[in-house]
XYZ file of C-alpha atoms in Angstrom:
182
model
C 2.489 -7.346 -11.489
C 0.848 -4.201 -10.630
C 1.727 -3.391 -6.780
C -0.550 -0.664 -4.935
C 1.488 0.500 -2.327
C -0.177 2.794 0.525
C 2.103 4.972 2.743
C 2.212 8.362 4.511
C 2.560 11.342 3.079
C 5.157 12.240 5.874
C 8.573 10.879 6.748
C 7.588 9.779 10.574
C 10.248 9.440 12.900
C 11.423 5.778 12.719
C 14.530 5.803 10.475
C 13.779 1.973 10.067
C 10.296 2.790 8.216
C 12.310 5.086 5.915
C 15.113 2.315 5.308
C 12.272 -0.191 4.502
C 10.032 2.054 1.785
C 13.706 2.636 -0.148
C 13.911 -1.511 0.168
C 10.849 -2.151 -0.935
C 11.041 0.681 -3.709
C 14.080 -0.778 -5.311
C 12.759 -4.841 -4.810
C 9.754 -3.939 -6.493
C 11.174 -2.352 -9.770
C 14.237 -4.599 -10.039
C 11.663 -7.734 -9.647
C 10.288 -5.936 -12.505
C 6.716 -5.028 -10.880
C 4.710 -1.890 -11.697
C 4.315 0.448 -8.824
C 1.223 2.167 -8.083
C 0.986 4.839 -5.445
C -0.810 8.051 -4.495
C 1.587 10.367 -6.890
C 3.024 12.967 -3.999
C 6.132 14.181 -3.899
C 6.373 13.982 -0.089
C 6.695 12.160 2.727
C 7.554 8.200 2.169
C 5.524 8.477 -1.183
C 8.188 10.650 -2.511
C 10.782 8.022 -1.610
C 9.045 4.904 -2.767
C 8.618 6.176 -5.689
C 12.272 7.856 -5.986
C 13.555 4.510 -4.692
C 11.680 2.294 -7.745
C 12.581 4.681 -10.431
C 16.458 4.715 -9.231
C 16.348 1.321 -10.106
C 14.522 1.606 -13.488
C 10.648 0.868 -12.234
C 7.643 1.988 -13.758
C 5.582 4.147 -11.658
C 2.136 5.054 -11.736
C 1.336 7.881 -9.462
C -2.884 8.636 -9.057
C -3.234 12.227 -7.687
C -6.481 13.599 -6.846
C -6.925 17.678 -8.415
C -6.777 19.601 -4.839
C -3.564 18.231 -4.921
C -1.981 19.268 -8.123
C -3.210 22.706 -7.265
C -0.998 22.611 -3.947
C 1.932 21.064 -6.105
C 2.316 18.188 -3.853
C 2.827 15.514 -7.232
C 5.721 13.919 -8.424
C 6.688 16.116 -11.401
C 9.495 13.083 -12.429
C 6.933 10.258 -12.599
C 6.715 8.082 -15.879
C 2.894 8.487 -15.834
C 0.645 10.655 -13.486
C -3.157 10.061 -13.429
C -5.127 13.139 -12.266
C -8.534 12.279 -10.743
C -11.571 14.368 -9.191
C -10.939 13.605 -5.429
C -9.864 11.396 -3.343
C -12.357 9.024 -3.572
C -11.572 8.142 -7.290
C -7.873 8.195 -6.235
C -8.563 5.529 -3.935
C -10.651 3.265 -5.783
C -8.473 3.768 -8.800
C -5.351 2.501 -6.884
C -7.867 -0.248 -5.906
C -8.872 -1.376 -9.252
C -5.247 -1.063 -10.293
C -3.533 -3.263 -7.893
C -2.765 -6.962 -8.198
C -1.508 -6.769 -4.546
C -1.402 -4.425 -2.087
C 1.131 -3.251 0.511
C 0.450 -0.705 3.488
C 3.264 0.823 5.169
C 2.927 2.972 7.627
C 0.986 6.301 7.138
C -2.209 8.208 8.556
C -5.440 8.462 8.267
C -5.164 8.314 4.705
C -3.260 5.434 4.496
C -5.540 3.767 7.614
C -8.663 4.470 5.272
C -7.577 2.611 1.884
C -6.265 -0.765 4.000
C -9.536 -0.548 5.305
C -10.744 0.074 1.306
C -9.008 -3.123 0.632
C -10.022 -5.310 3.655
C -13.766 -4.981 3.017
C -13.288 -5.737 -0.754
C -11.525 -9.049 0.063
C -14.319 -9.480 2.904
C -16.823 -9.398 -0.068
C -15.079 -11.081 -2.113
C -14.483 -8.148 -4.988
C -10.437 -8.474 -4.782
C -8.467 -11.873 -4.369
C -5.556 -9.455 -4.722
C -3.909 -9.963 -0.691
C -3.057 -6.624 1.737
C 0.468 -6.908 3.121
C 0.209 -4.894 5.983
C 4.250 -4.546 6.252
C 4.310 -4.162 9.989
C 7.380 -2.541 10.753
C 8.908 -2.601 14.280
C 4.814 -3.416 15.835
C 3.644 -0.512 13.657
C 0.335 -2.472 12.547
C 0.312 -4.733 16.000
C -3.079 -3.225 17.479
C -4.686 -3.373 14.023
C -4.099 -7.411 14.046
C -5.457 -7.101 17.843
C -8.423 -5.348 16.622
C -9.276 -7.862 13.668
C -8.638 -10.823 16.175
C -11.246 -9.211 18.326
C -13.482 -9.022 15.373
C -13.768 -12.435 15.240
C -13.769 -13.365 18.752
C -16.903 -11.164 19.095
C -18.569 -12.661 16.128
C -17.942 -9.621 13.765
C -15.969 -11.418 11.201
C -14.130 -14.603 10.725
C -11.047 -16.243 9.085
C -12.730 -16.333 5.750
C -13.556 -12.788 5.655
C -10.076 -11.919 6.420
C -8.601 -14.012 4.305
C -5.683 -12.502 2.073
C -4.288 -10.114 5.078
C -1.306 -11.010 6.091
C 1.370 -8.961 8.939
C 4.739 -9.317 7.465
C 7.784 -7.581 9.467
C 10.429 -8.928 6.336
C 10.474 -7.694 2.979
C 11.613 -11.294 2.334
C 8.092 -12.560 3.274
C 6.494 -9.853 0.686
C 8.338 -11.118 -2.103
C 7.588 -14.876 -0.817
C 3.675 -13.887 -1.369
C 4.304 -11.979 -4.374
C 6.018 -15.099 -6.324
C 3.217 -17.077 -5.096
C 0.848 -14.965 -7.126
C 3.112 -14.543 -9.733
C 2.949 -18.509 -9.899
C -0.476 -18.789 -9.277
C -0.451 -20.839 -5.868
């Protein structure tokens, strides 16, 4: 299964964030999954990816040009895809992904969950978003989709296939349940 995982390009300061990206790094290559990310060297992309290939995982870094000109990519990745901006980074990590997992990032990160959530809101993906919300990091974002329902915005059909996990135990739950086809 092809995993699209969004993430910051920056470490943060919540050691348990760090400890979580190498977890879910290693679970997804040694499940045997593909992982798909934005191709930096930095930050928590760096170490998801570092963490997955340690453990013999393909990885698929997607790297827009104004970044390969700064030398932010991955120079050890198994296969680096070099697109025109970051718009055809995005969607290409999109169109890639069988599932999706955000872990905490920016405003880049903030932009391609929200990517995600309006394709399954149209009904273009079936693929879910795991927001992995570590220690409360994605709490006010579930507050803020509630709300869009409450006020007539959305409903539960729109967001269905988002889920809040806190456990990578519950990400590999959903992922055998697509791998089985429930």
């Amino acid at each position: 299964m092809n995993i699209t995982v969004f993430l910051g390009s920056e470490f943060g300061n919540d050691e348990k964030i760090k400890e979580a990206t190498r977890e879910l790094g290693a679970w997804i290559a040694n499940a045997g999954h593909h992982l798909i990310y934005g191709g930096s060297e930095s930050g928590l992309m760096g170490l998801v990816a570092d963490s997955a290939m340690k453990n013999g995982g393909h990885v698929t870094g997607i790297e827009p040009k104004m970044f390969i000109e700064l030398d932010y990519q991955k120079e050890d990745l198994e296969e680096l895809i070099i697109t025109e901006d970051m718009a055809e980074r995005k969607s290409m990590m999109v169109e890639l992904g069988d599932m999706f997992i955000a872990l905490p990032g920016g405003t880049g990160t903030f932009e391609e969950i929200g990517e995600v959530m309006s394709r399954l809101a149209l009904k273009q993906t079936d693929a879910p978003l795991v927001l992995y919300n570590i220690d409360g990091f994605y709490d006010e974002l579930k507050v803020w989709l509630d709300r869009m329902i409450e006020k007539g915005f959305s409903n539960a059909e729109r967001q269905k296939g988002i889920y809040f996990v806190s456990k990578l135990e519950e990400i590999k739950a959903l992922a055998e349940k697509i791998k089985t086809g429930e």
